[in-house]
XYZ file of C-alpha atoms in Angstrom:
697
model
C 77.796 0.211 21.369
C 76.635 -0.313 17.960
C 74.870 -3.966 18.858
C 73.122 -1.786 21.700
C 71.748 0.443 19.338
C 70.142 -1.960 16.914
C 68.685 -3.876 19.722
C 65.076 -3.776 19.888
C 63.265 -3.829 23.130
C 60.007 -5.117 21.996
C 61.944 -7.968 20.583
C 63.274 -8.560 24.116
C 66.564 -6.796 23.330
C 67.320 -8.683 20.312
C 68.578 -7.739 16.745
C 66.503 -7.975 13.793
C 69.052 -10.041 11.941
C 68.784 -12.619 15.305
C 64.699 -12.785 14.902
C 65.098 -13.532 10.984
C 63.717 -16.710 10.267
C 66.247 -18.645 7.909
C 63.855 -20.697 5.358
C 65.833 -23.614 3.242
C 66.409 -22.204 -0.063
C 63.607 -23.932 -2.540
C 65.369 -26.916 -4.269
C 65.274 -26.150 -8.168
C 63.738 -29.434 -9.934
C 66.246 -29.942 -13.152
C 64.411 -33.092 -14.374
C 60.792 -32.350 -14.892
C 60.022 -35.403 -17.007
C 57.660 -37.865 -14.943
C 58.831 -40.869 -13.115
C 58.852 -44.294 -14.780
C 56.401 -45.540 -11.540
C 54.039 -43.424 -10.296
C 52.615 -43.761 -6.464
C 49.111 -42.946 -5.827
C 48.029 -41.144 -2.688
C 45.988 -44.530 -1.461
C 49.301 -46.297 -1.551
C 51.008 -43.656 0.747
C 47.927 -43.677 3.110
C 48.176 -47.668 3.077
C 52.066 -47.968 3.774
C 51.505 -45.230 6.786
C 48.899 -47.496 8.191
C 50.968 -50.461 7.935
C 54.028 -49.146 9.521
C 51.918 -48.007 12.464
C 53.095 -49.150 15.699
C 50.927 -50.803 18.228
C 49.203 -48.408 20.739
C 50.794 -48.330 24.097
C 48.311 -49.230 26.974
C 48.955 -49.189 30.799
C 49.039 -53.166 32.357
C 45.836 -54.110 34.441
C 46.514 -54.123 38.181
C 44.985 -56.856 39.987
C 44.672 -56.063 43.630
C 45.085 -59.708 46.053
C 45.216 -57.919 49.335
C 43.959 -55.412 51.730
C 47.205 -53.825 51.686
C 47.464 -53.279 47.793
C 43.829 -51.924 47.917
C 44.743 -49.110 50.702
C 47.693 -48.103 48.419
C 45.271 -47.934 45.453
C 42.719 -46.035 47.523
C 45.540 -43.570 48.912
C 46.831 -43.230 45.717
C 43.577 -42.485 44.015
C 42.599 -40.001 46.836
C 45.736 -38.285 46.348
C 45.347 -37.863 42.187
C 41.948 -36.691 42.902
C 42.897 -34.063 45.654
C 45.637 -32.571 43.605
C 43.495 -32.125 40.575
C 40.767 -30.495 42.667
C 43.284 -28.389 44.223
C 44.250 -27.378 40.202
C 40.600 -27.183 39.122
C 38.436 -26.674 42.018
C 35.552 -24.687 40.063
C 35.563 -27.766 37.797
C 32.296 -29.507 38.800
C 33.125 -32.613 36.732
C 36.063 -33.692 38.478
C 34.007 -33.326 42.001
C 31.097 -35.557 40.402
C 33.857 -38.044 39.428
C 35.781 -37.957 42.863
C 32.412 -38.699 44.475
C 31.286 -41.318 42.229
C 34.440 -43.265 42.707
C 34.277 -43.017 46.527
C 30.504 -44.527 45.843
C 32.341 -47.363 43.810
C 34.126 -47.849 46.752
C 31.249 -48.209 49.173
C 32.990 -45.637 51.224
C 29.450 -43.792 51.545
C 30.765 -41.126 54.256
C 33.525 -40.075 52.287
C 31.240 -39.857 49.377
C 28.805 -37.320 50.786
C 32.126 -35.398 52.072
C 32.909 -35.169 48.537
C 29.381 -34.060 47.454
C 29.077 -31.628 50.612
C 32.386 -30.046 49.434
C 31.278 -29.772 45.960
C 28.293 -28.002 47.082
C 30.183 -25.464 48.845
C 31.796 -24.420 45.632
C 28.815 -24.097 43.758
C 25.342 -24.740 45.426
C 23.371 -23.132 42.443
C 24.021 -26.151 40.022
C 20.912 -28.347 40.114
C 23.042 -30.731 38.336
C 25.143 -31.591 41.471
C 21.856 -31.702 43.721
C 20.682 -34.287 41.286
C 23.512 -36.438 41.046
C 24.005 -36.377 45.097
C 20.402 -37.281 45.336
C 20.339 -39.994 42.862
C 23.442 -41.642 44.554
C 21.302 -41.319 47.885
C 18.150 -42.941 46.437
C 20.386 -45.592 44.341
C 21.709 -46.675 47.502
C 18.613 -46.888 49.559
C 19.531 -43.924 51.897
C 15.716 -42.724 51.740
C 15.852 -40.217 54.514
C 19.372 -39.062 53.276
C 18.014 -38.436 50.106
C 14.728 -36.731 51.439
C 17.393 -34.555 53.449
C 18.993 -33.539 50.227
C 15.906 -32.918 48.217
C 14.566 -30.817 50.874
C 17.809 -28.654 51.035
C 18.041 -28.626 47.085
C 14.430 -27.159 46.476
C 14.814 -24.651 49.517
C 17.849 -23.476 47.756
C 16.807 -23.545 44.218
C 12.784 -23.322 44.114
C 12.465 -21.995 40.544
C 14.302 -25.232 39.465
C 11.395 -27.269 38.083
C 13.357 -30.270 37.953
C 14.250 -30.792 41.106
C 10.528 -30.588 42.764
C 9.482 -33.213 40.213
C 12.231 -35.578 41.429
C 11.354 -35.008 45.013
C 7.605 -35.685 44.428
C 8.362 -38.501 41.904
C 10.425 -39.963 44.697
C 7.640 -39.599 47.380
C 5.118 -41.188 45.333
C 7.202 -43.973 44.209
C 7.592 -44.714 47.994
C 3.851 -44.857 48.341
C 4.105 -41.571 50.462
C 0.895 -39.810 48.742
C 0.588 -37.401 51.695
C 4.108 -36.580 51.531
C 4.285 -35.859 47.696
C 1.218 -33.728 48.377
C 2.894 -31.537 50.886
C 5.858 -31.083 48.773
C 3.356 -30.080 45.618
C 1.619 -27.633 47.949
C 5.196 -25.971 48.973
C 6.015 -25.947 45.062
C 2.586 -23.866 44.549
C 3.325 -21.615 47.032
C 6.358 -20.418 44.528
C 3.439 -20.040 41.742
C 5.038 -22.097 39.144
C 4.121 -22.111 35.368
C 1.162 -23.982 33.935
C 2.742 -27.191 33.469
C 3.187 -27.708 37.193
C -0.216 -26.708 38.432
C -1.110 -29.332 35.790
C 1.126 -31.699 37.389
C -0.590 -31.366 40.348
C -3.815 -31.697 39.125
C -2.763 -34.917 37.350
C -1.199 -36.448 40.430
C -4.444 -36.003 42.507
C -6.766 -37.301 39.621
C -4.554 -40.283 39.560
C -5.632 -40.985 42.912
C -9.363 -40.060 42.048
C -9.560 -36.915 44.110
C -11.972 -34.517 41.975
C -12.651 -32.329 44.458
C -8.959 -31.714 45.412
C -8.500 -31.441 41.754
C -11.410 -28.860 41.715
C -9.579 -26.979 43.912
C -6.255 -27.065 42.419
C -8.139 -25.595 39.253
C -9.616 -22.829 41.220
C -6.079 -21.931 42.227
C -4.737 -22.373 38.693
C -6.987 -19.832 37.056
C -6.414 -17.431 40.167
C -2.691 -17.617 39.584
C -2.867 -17.697 35.716
C -5.873 -16.129 34.483
C -5.128 -17.304 30.685
C -7.619 -18.356 27.989
C -5.645 -21.763 28.142
C -6.240 -22.195 31.789
C -9.871 -21.819 31.881
C -10.316 -23.632 28.867
C -8.751 -26.993 30.576
C -10.961 -26.212 33.775
C -13.955 -26.361 31.375
C -12.636 -29.501 29.660
C -12.290 -30.984 33.150
C -15.506 -30.252 34.401
C -17.168 -31.425 31.287
C -14.978 -34.665 31.450
C -16.381 -35.581 34.723
C -19.975 -34.828 33.519
C -20.668 -31.432 35.046
C -22.238 -29.601 32.169
C -23.429 -26.601 34.436
C -20.163 -26.098 36.099
C -18.546 -26.117 33.220
C -20.780 -23.626 31.608
C -20.133 -21.328 34.714
C -16.450 -21.578 34.324
C -17.076 -20.658 30.630
C -18.873 -17.660 31.584
C -16.524 -16.477 34.297
C -13.790 -16.762 31.721
C -15.647 -14.688 29.367
C -16.404 -12.156 32.001
C -12.765 -11.625 32.918
C -11.186 -11.937 29.552
C -13.520 -10.801 26.941
C -11.037 -8.456 25.928
C -7.825 -10.521 26.067
C -5.640 -11.162 22.824
C -6.120 -14.727 22.970
C -10.090 -14.320 23.706
C -11.070 -15.666 20.112
C -9.926 -19.244 21.103
C -11.992 -19.029 24.508
C -15.280 -17.768 22.392
C -14.468 -20.945 19.990
C -14.151 -23.027 22.783
C -17.312 -21.921 24.705
C -19.420 -22.160 21.215
C -18.397 -25.457 20.576
C -19.493 -26.986 23.987
C -22.509 -25.315 23.749
C -22.663 -26.885 20.312
C -21.704 -30.403 21.488
C -24.744 -29.879 24.372
C -27.028 -29.309 21.666
C -27.628 -25.953 22.609
C -27.123 -24.347 19.083
C -29.176 -20.951 19.768
C -26.678 -20.495 22.638
C -23.680 -21.326 20.264
C -25.000 -18.904 17.671
C -25.433 -16.098 20.399
C -21.828 -16.810 21.574
C -20.423 -16.393 17.864
C -22.205 -13.303 17.398
C -21.339 -11.783 20.521
C -17.278 -12.752 19.784
C -17.572 -11.422 16.298
C -18.929 -8.120 17.700
C -16.525 -7.376 20.539
C -13.165 -8.965 19.042
C -11.028 -6.844 16.777
C -11.541 -8.127 13.226
C -7.880 -8.702 12.711
C -7.793 -11.540 15.216
C -10.845 -13.133 14.277
C -10.083 -15.172 11.103
C -10.405 -18.450 13.026
C -13.852 -17.363 14.310
C -15.293 -16.581 11.404
C -14.253 -19.884 9.815
C -15.785 -21.905 12.430
C -18.949 -19.737 12.443
C -19.671 -20.112 9.013
C -19.396 -23.993 9.240
C -21.653 -23.414 12.197
C -24.163 -21.942 10.160
C -23.884 -24.204 7.395
C -24.556 -27.074 9.604
C -26.864 -25.756 11.542
C -28.665 -22.152 10.316
C -31.191 -21.504 7.818
C -31.042 -19.660 4.550
C -30.813 -16.406 6.167
C -27.993 -17.632 8.854
C -25.673 -18.823 6.104
C -26.066 -15.410 4.265
C -25.241 -13.480 7.378
C -22.335 -15.783 7.949
C -20.978 -15.596 4.357
C -21.603 -11.534 4.819
C -19.405 -11.946 8.036
C -16.391 -13.700 6.358
C -16.438 -10.763 3.645
C -16.780 -8.428 6.314
C -13.515 -9.835 7.914
C -11.808 -9.681 4.645
C -12.949 -5.948 4.205
C -11.729 -5.196 7.566
C -8.515 -6.952 7.047
C -7.685 -4.590 4.094
C -8.864 -1.325 5.565
C -6.840 -2.053 8.550
C -3.943 -2.618 6.766
C -4.477 0.208 4.509
C -6.846 2.647 5.583
C -6.213 5.126 2.431
C -7.299 2.682 0.285
C -10.656 4.088 -0.480
C -11.423 1.710 -3.072
C -11.472 -1.144 -0.147
C -13.652 1.054 1.669
C -16.094 1.372 -1.054
C -16.545 -2.421 -1.661
C -16.931 -2.497 2.331
C -19.854 0.023 2.350
C -21.468 -1.771 -0.712
C -21.539 -4.915 1.120
C -23.225 -3.224 3.987
C -25.687 -1.497 1.544
C -26.611 -4.667 0.445
C -27.296 -6.147 4.237
C -29.490 -3.231 4.671
C -28.463 -2.344 8.474
C -28.381 1.447 8.432
C -26.584 1.932 11.586
C -23.934 -0.174 10.079
C -23.851 1.733 7.107
C -23.395 4.724 8.668
C -21.059 3.224 10.776
C -18.638 2.348 8.143
C -19.216 5.790 6.346
C -18.029 7.485 9.218
C -14.993 5.331 9.692
C -14.281 5.784 6.051
C -14.474 9.336 5.799
C -12.098 9.501 9.238
C -9.185 8.662 6.836
C -8.667 12.075 5.410
C -5.645 12.287 2.643
C -2.448 13.383 4.489
C -1.502 15.748 2.017
C -3.727 18.685 0.586
C -3.390 17.945 -2.989
C -5.953 17.410 -5.117
C -5.135 14.130 -6.809
C -4.988 12.449 -3.441
C -8.422 13.781 -2.796
C -10.099 12.732 -5.785
C -11.382 9.178 -4.820
C -11.834 10.386 -1.137
C -14.387 13.014 -1.901
C -16.532 10.370 -3.478
C -16.502 8.888 0.022
C -18.741 11.998 1.270
C -20.800 11.937 -2.171
C -21.950 8.442 -1.865
C -22.529 9.128 2.096
C -24.716 12.090 1.368
C -26.655 10.390 -1.692
C -27.123 7.206 0.761
C -28.524 9.164 3.578
C -30.758 11.255 0.962
C -32.370 8.282 -1.252
C -32.010 5.305 1.031
C -31.986 6.332 4.713
C -34.183 9.266 3.830
C -33.150 11.588 6.588
C -32.762 14.787 4.611
C -31.226 16.888 7.978
C -28.159 14.306 8.191
C -27.728 14.727 4.584
C -27.477 18.492 4.750
C -25.095 17.835 7.744
C -22.934 15.352 5.531
C -22.463 18.161 2.836
C -22.020 20.862 5.352
C -19.182 18.738 6.904
C -17.645 18.047 3.566
C -17.662 21.469 2.424
C -16.037 22.766 5.858
C -13.331 19.972 5.440
C -12.057 20.369 1.792
C -9.359 22.978 1.780
C -10.812 25.695 -0.667
C -7.587 28.052 -0.451
C -5.801 25.037 -2.166
C -8.277 23.204 -4.515
C -12.094 22.712 -4.654
C -14.571 20.362 -6.068
C -17.398 22.058 -8.154
C -19.097 18.816 -7.682
C -19.865 18.911 -4.164
C -21.099 22.485 -4.060
C -23.418 21.561 -6.988
C -24.822 18.628 -5.523
C -25.319 20.089 -2.078
C -27.191 22.974 -3.959
C -29.143 20.659 -6.015
C -30.088 19.058 -2.918
C -31.487 21.941 -1.519
C -33.220 22.895 -4.975
C -35.216 18.932 -4.229
C -36.090 20.341 -0.800
C -37.461 23.402 -2.223
C -35.301 25.124 -0.491
C -34.192 28.180 -2.866
C -32.817 30.195 -0.610
C -30.161 27.579 0.996
C -29.048 26.737 -2.745
C -28.532 30.070 -3.603
C -26.708 30.646 -0.281
C -24.384 27.382 -1.212
C -23.799 28.310 -4.856
C -23.107 32.137 -3.468
C -20.743 30.818 -0.972
C -19.119 28.440 -4.026
C -18.326 31.676 -6.289
C -16.462 33.427 -3.276
C -14.897 30.700 -2.028
C -13.824 28.732 -5.048
C -15.220 29.855 -8.379
C -15.177 27.693 -11.203
C -16.789 27.400 -14.547
C -19.333 24.744 -13.708
C -20.508 26.412 -10.682
C -21.225 29.523 -12.674
C -22.987 27.704 -15.712
C -25.079 25.796 -13.290
C -25.879 28.731 -10.994
C -26.996 30.548 -14.084
C -28.864 27.556 -15.723
C -30.837 27.481 -12.840
C -31.594 31.200 -12.452
C -32.576 31.331 -16.068
C -34.790 28.276 -15.690
C -36.503 30.436 -12.681
C -36.764 33.385 -15.091
C -34.378 35.775 -13.024
C -32.857 37.736 -15.786
C -31.330 40.391 -13.850
C -29.742 37.699 -11.585
C -28.571 35.763 -14.396
C -26.813 39.274 -16.006
C -25.326 39.722 -12.205
C -23.912 36.412 -12.547
C -22.424 36.797 -16.171
C -20.834 39.765 -14.644
C -19.164 38.169 -12.049
C -17.918 35.676 -14.472
C -16.612 37.618 -16.521
C -14.964 39.794 -13.944
C -13.499 36.384 -12.486
C -12.194 35.158 -15.980
C -12.523 38.029 -18.500
C -10.620 36.015 -21.004
C -13.274 33.181 -21.520
C -14.449 33.329 -24.623
C -17.450 30.944 -24.048
C -18.918 33.249 -21.065
C -18.739 36.368 -23.520
C -20.363 34.285 -26.285
C -23.242 32.895 -24.061
C -23.790 36.574 -22.384
C -24.527 38.026 -25.767
C -26.650 34.972 -26.870
C -28.847 35.509 -23.699
C -29.222 39.401 -24.219
C -29.939 38.410 -28.197
C -32.738 35.795 -26.899
C -34.245 38.891 -25.255
C -34.211 40.688 -28.105
C -31.366 43.234 -26.811
C -29.709 43.605 -29.853
C -27.621 46.462 -28.966
C -26.434 44.866 -25.559
C -25.657 42.135 -27.158
C -23.357 44.115 -29.812
C -21.791 46.187 -26.777
C -20.930 42.839 -25.124
C -18.975 41.056 -28.219
C -17.468 44.789 -28.546
C -16.300 44.490 -25.102
C -14.914 40.987 -25.729
C -12.916 41.649 -28.839
C -11.413 44.495 -26.936
C -9.912 41.793 -24.283
C -6.387 41.914 -24.412
C -6.345 38.004 -24.034
C -8.696 35.330 -24.883
C -8.476 31.637 -24.455
C -9.971 31.033 -27.768
C -10.719 34.151 -30.000
C -11.543 32.388 -33.028
C -15.014 31.305 -31.811
C -15.681 34.700 -30.105
C -15.193 36.362 -33.737
C -17.413 33.812 -35.486
C -20.080 34.174 -33.041
C -20.036 37.906 -33.183
C -20.030 37.421 -37.050
C -22.700 35.061 -37.268
C -24.617 37.274 -34.679
C -24.521 40.000 -37.197
C -25.504 38.075 -40.197
C -28.170 36.403 -38.551
C -29.597 39.825 -37.871
C -28.876 40.977 -41.786
C -26.365 43.586 -40.846
C -23.922 42.405 -44.031
C -22.010 45.575 -44.038
C -21.375 44.991 -40.040
C -20.212 41.554 -40.641
C -17.985 42.834 -43.534
C -16.580 45.380 -41.436
C -15.818 42.704 -38.646
C -13.919 40.658 -41.371
C -12.073 43.811 -42.376
C -11.009 44.134 -38.532
C -10.460 40.548 -38.194
C -8.087 40.485 -40.985
C -6.102 43.654 -39.405
C -5.285 41.268 -36.788
C -4.512 37.869 -38.296
C -4.159 36.869 -42.132
C -5.120 33.345 -41.248
C -6.198 31.082 -44.455
C -9.547 30.156 -42.313
C -10.506 33.687 -41.976
C -9.701 34.427 -45.805
C -11.885 31.538 -46.882
C -14.888 32.147 -44.050
C -14.844 35.980 -45.403
C -15.282 34.728 -49.193
C -17.548 32.063 -48.428
C -19.804 34.947 -46.464
C -19.521 37.115 -49.401
C -20.326 34.385 -51.846
C -23.915 33.700 -49.775
C -24.759 37.365 -48.310
C -28.233 37.849 -50.118
C -30.449 39.976 -48.694
C -33.775 38.372 -49.250
C -35.853 41.773 -48.287
C -33.845 43.566 -51.139
C -36.533 45.302 -53.781
C -33.797 46.904 -55.934
C -32.207 43.888 -57.696
C -33.231 40.416 -58.484
C -31.879 37.272 -57.245
C -29.610 36.758 -59.970
C -28.024 40.084 -60.252
C -27.384 39.689 -56.428
C -26.025 36.217 -56.797
C -23.271 37.958 -59.520
C -22.356 40.810 -57.323
C -21.895 38.123 -54.190
C -19.371 36.170 -56.189
C -17.765 39.116 -57.331
C -17.279 40.297 -53.957
C -16.108 36.510 -53.043
C -13.419 36.969 -55.960
C -11.914 40.184 -54.935
C -11.479 38.714 -51.236
C -9.882 35.705 -53.191
C -7.652 37.776 -55.168
C -6.922 39.858 -52.109
C -5.925 36.660 -50.087
C -3.713 35.335 -53.161
C -1.743 38.742 -53.133
C -1.276 38.421 -49.560
C 0.325 35.385 -49.871
C 2.090 35.784 -52.851
C 3.890 39.046 -51.818
C 3.850 38.705 -47.849
C 4.123 34.915 -47.412
C 5.468 33.441 -50.279
C 6.754 30.382 -47.978
C 3.265 29.514 -47.059
C 2.872 27.720 -50.683
C 0.403 24.816 -49.117
C -1.818 27.320 -47.635
C -2.140 29.211 -51.048
C -2.922 26.149 -52.939
C -5.709 25.381 -50.666
C -6.963 28.912 -50.961
C -7.004 28.412 -54.936
C -8.816 24.762 -54.312
C -11.505 26.390 -52.553
C -12.097 29.100 -55.119
C -12.115 26.555 -57.636
C -14.805 24.534 -55.689
C -16.757 27.880 -55.268
C -16.504 28.554 -59.356
C -17.468 25.333 -60.293
C -20.506 25.108 -57.658
C -21.968 28.676 -58.958
C -23.275 26.951 -62.263
C -23.349 29.388 -65.156
C -22.360 32.532 -63.185
C -19.151 30.550 -62.220
C -15.842 30.769 -64.105
C -13.381 27.623 -63.719
C -10.780 29.008 -66.281
C -10.199 31.745 -64.012
C -8.870 29.761 -61.212
C -7.237 26.850 -63.519
C -4.575 29.183 -65.059
C -3.216 30.101 -61.630
C -3.213 26.403 -59.944
C 0.231 25.229 -59.029
C 1.880 21.777 -60.414
C 2.903 19.400 -57.542
C 6.117 18.291 -57.166
C 7.917 15.409 -55.205
C 11.207 16.166 -53.815
C 13.218 15.120 -51.361
C 15.336 16.710 -48.386
C 17.438 15.653 -45.372
C 16.363 15.879 -42.132
C 17.901 15.139 -38.677
C 16.019 12.815 -36.159
C 15.831 12.932 -32.335
C 18.876 10.862 -31.813
C 20.887 13.191 -34.298
C 21.322 10.930 -36.991
C 20.155 12.099 -40.659
C 17.518 10.496 -43.147
C 15.735 11.323 -46.426
C 12.350 12.373 -46.755
C 9.998 12.982 -49.504
C 7.786 15.955 -49.704
C 4.963 17.411 -51.622
C 6.432 20.914 -53.307
C 4.030 23.469 -55.028
C 5.344 25.218 -58.329
C 2.881 28.222 -59.440
C 2.880 29.479 -62.934
C 4.855 32.642 -62.299
C 7.701 30.843 -60.451
C 7.782 28.592 -63.743
C 8.316 31.615 -65.946
C 10.817 33.215 -63.536
C 12.654 29.843 -63.630
C 12.784 29.627 -67.567
C 14.259 33.050 -67.731
C 16.792 32.496 -65.301
C 17.926 29.222 -67.861
C 17.725 31.599 -70.675
C 19.911 34.196 -69.192
C 22.197 31.452 -67.848
C 22.416 30.071 -71.301
C 23.337 33.616 -73.047
C 26.126 34.203 -70.631
C 27.383 30.999 -71.437
C 27.477 31.915 -75.260
C 29.006 35.131 -74.316
C 31.954 33.314 -72.675
C 32.532 31.394 -75.559
C 32.639 34.298 -77.963
C 35.084 36.100 -75.787
C 37.560 33.051 -75.466
C 37.158 32.230 -79.218
C 38.199 35.987 -79.912
C 41.268 35.891 -77.639
C 42.607 32.580 -79.076
């Protein structure tokens, strides 16, 4: 019971122990020292060859009488029949059987074997070939003809059978029979080689008209470029130039749009060239270059250039070279239509040739390649295609209506809600101004401000209106400009400058006041400077002084203090009659000193860490005192100048490591005095500790 439980059905009901493979135990080599006599692999192989036994071959049998021959034949036939019963599908066995029967000169039996083999696999054309060859070899012509007839009827798509059949008929001199076989074959519309074989057959017997008729059927069956070229060459070879030209013309009518049309045109042009018809050849080349896509015309261009170099004049050669370059550019833009640099080069080439229609065609094809994404960076090169197109129409073609259409189409194409190009708007407006269409220019710039307002557009529009003397329009434009960009200090300054140029001082002052009251400004320092310069130029020193004070309430920047001091030093009223110029200079210097003192007090008390700014302020003060001549007092500043000290500090770099760097520090006089007091105090404390310790002892 236990053994039956252990038996496994997958192992044929054997136990695992029964199926274990018992390997011999590996022998342990006790003595691992090398043997005194070493045997090479070559020796082993040589000994094995010497000891090989001779091959056993069956004895040769000699047949001496008909009885033995009959027995031999019976035995061989029985072997073949047994073999066929085992491997009936093996065609090699059938062929050997039939060939053996043939070797015995028993042709009836051999035919019987061939027929039985064909019943097994009649689609095997090798069987038919072998069968027919046997009949031909033994000069059974009618039998062979019968085999070929059956073969080509059953397997009409096997060209080899037709070739062999025709070859046999031709070798027998039966030309009519061979022609009849060819005609039967042509009804099946074979490939080109079959038709060409038929044509060569007819030409061997000098049947030109028959060959021409076959060529006609051939090009109808295979309407390809190669077939037509062969037909034309056949006519040319027979001296029929007119017929050859007719063949080429018919081919061009039917295959002008074919993929292989390039070969046809090249062959046609070379034919005309051989016939000394250079103008015809040139026309063919030009017609082909206009009709064949540039990507498939590389060989055509090369041939055309070579033709022009050989037969053309200077202008023709230049045209051919331009055509070659045109082909290169066409290839580039075909591979990557969004490569706008290639389009620019292509357009430049066409413009140098001067064919307006072709230039316009290339421009239209170029601008049709709109960037796929609505992002400005993709459009920056593309937009110049439109600009160049418009400038070409205006300056070279002098077609102003078309120029206007180009600008209009371009402006309609740009997605102004996402981005815009001020350059296009301005160029369109300037074009209208050149055409004396001021209303159109204003309309374009008005649309620009409405759809995509930009600084450049506002500035140019204001500049145009200012040149025309329309002040009210300029004011309205500045107001819209500031509504769109209230933080723009440039716009505020220019608006105030306009009012000042019109002697509208109060309006200019009001504009400046509005400007500095804005919560956010892009460059407030320029605006304040412009306001102060305005008041200074108007001679309103008190107003300018008040502006400086207001500015210092907002920022205590070093430059503001220096500018304020420099203003006070130069604020001399030329129209004052109360005091002399020297007294005014002294007063100005006093006011400037007061500003410097205030600045120093601020940096000393409120921003002691800004030592470098404080040192720069003192340097400016010293320069002012030195440049004031007798009125200046250099000693007043020198006592306040700091000492420069070189110090070292540890800094941490970006990668996290620490390093030591040198820097300049400033030590001011009041800081030196404080340092000395600290040293004295520390010494006094130390002395006091010393006394206390000695008293305890």
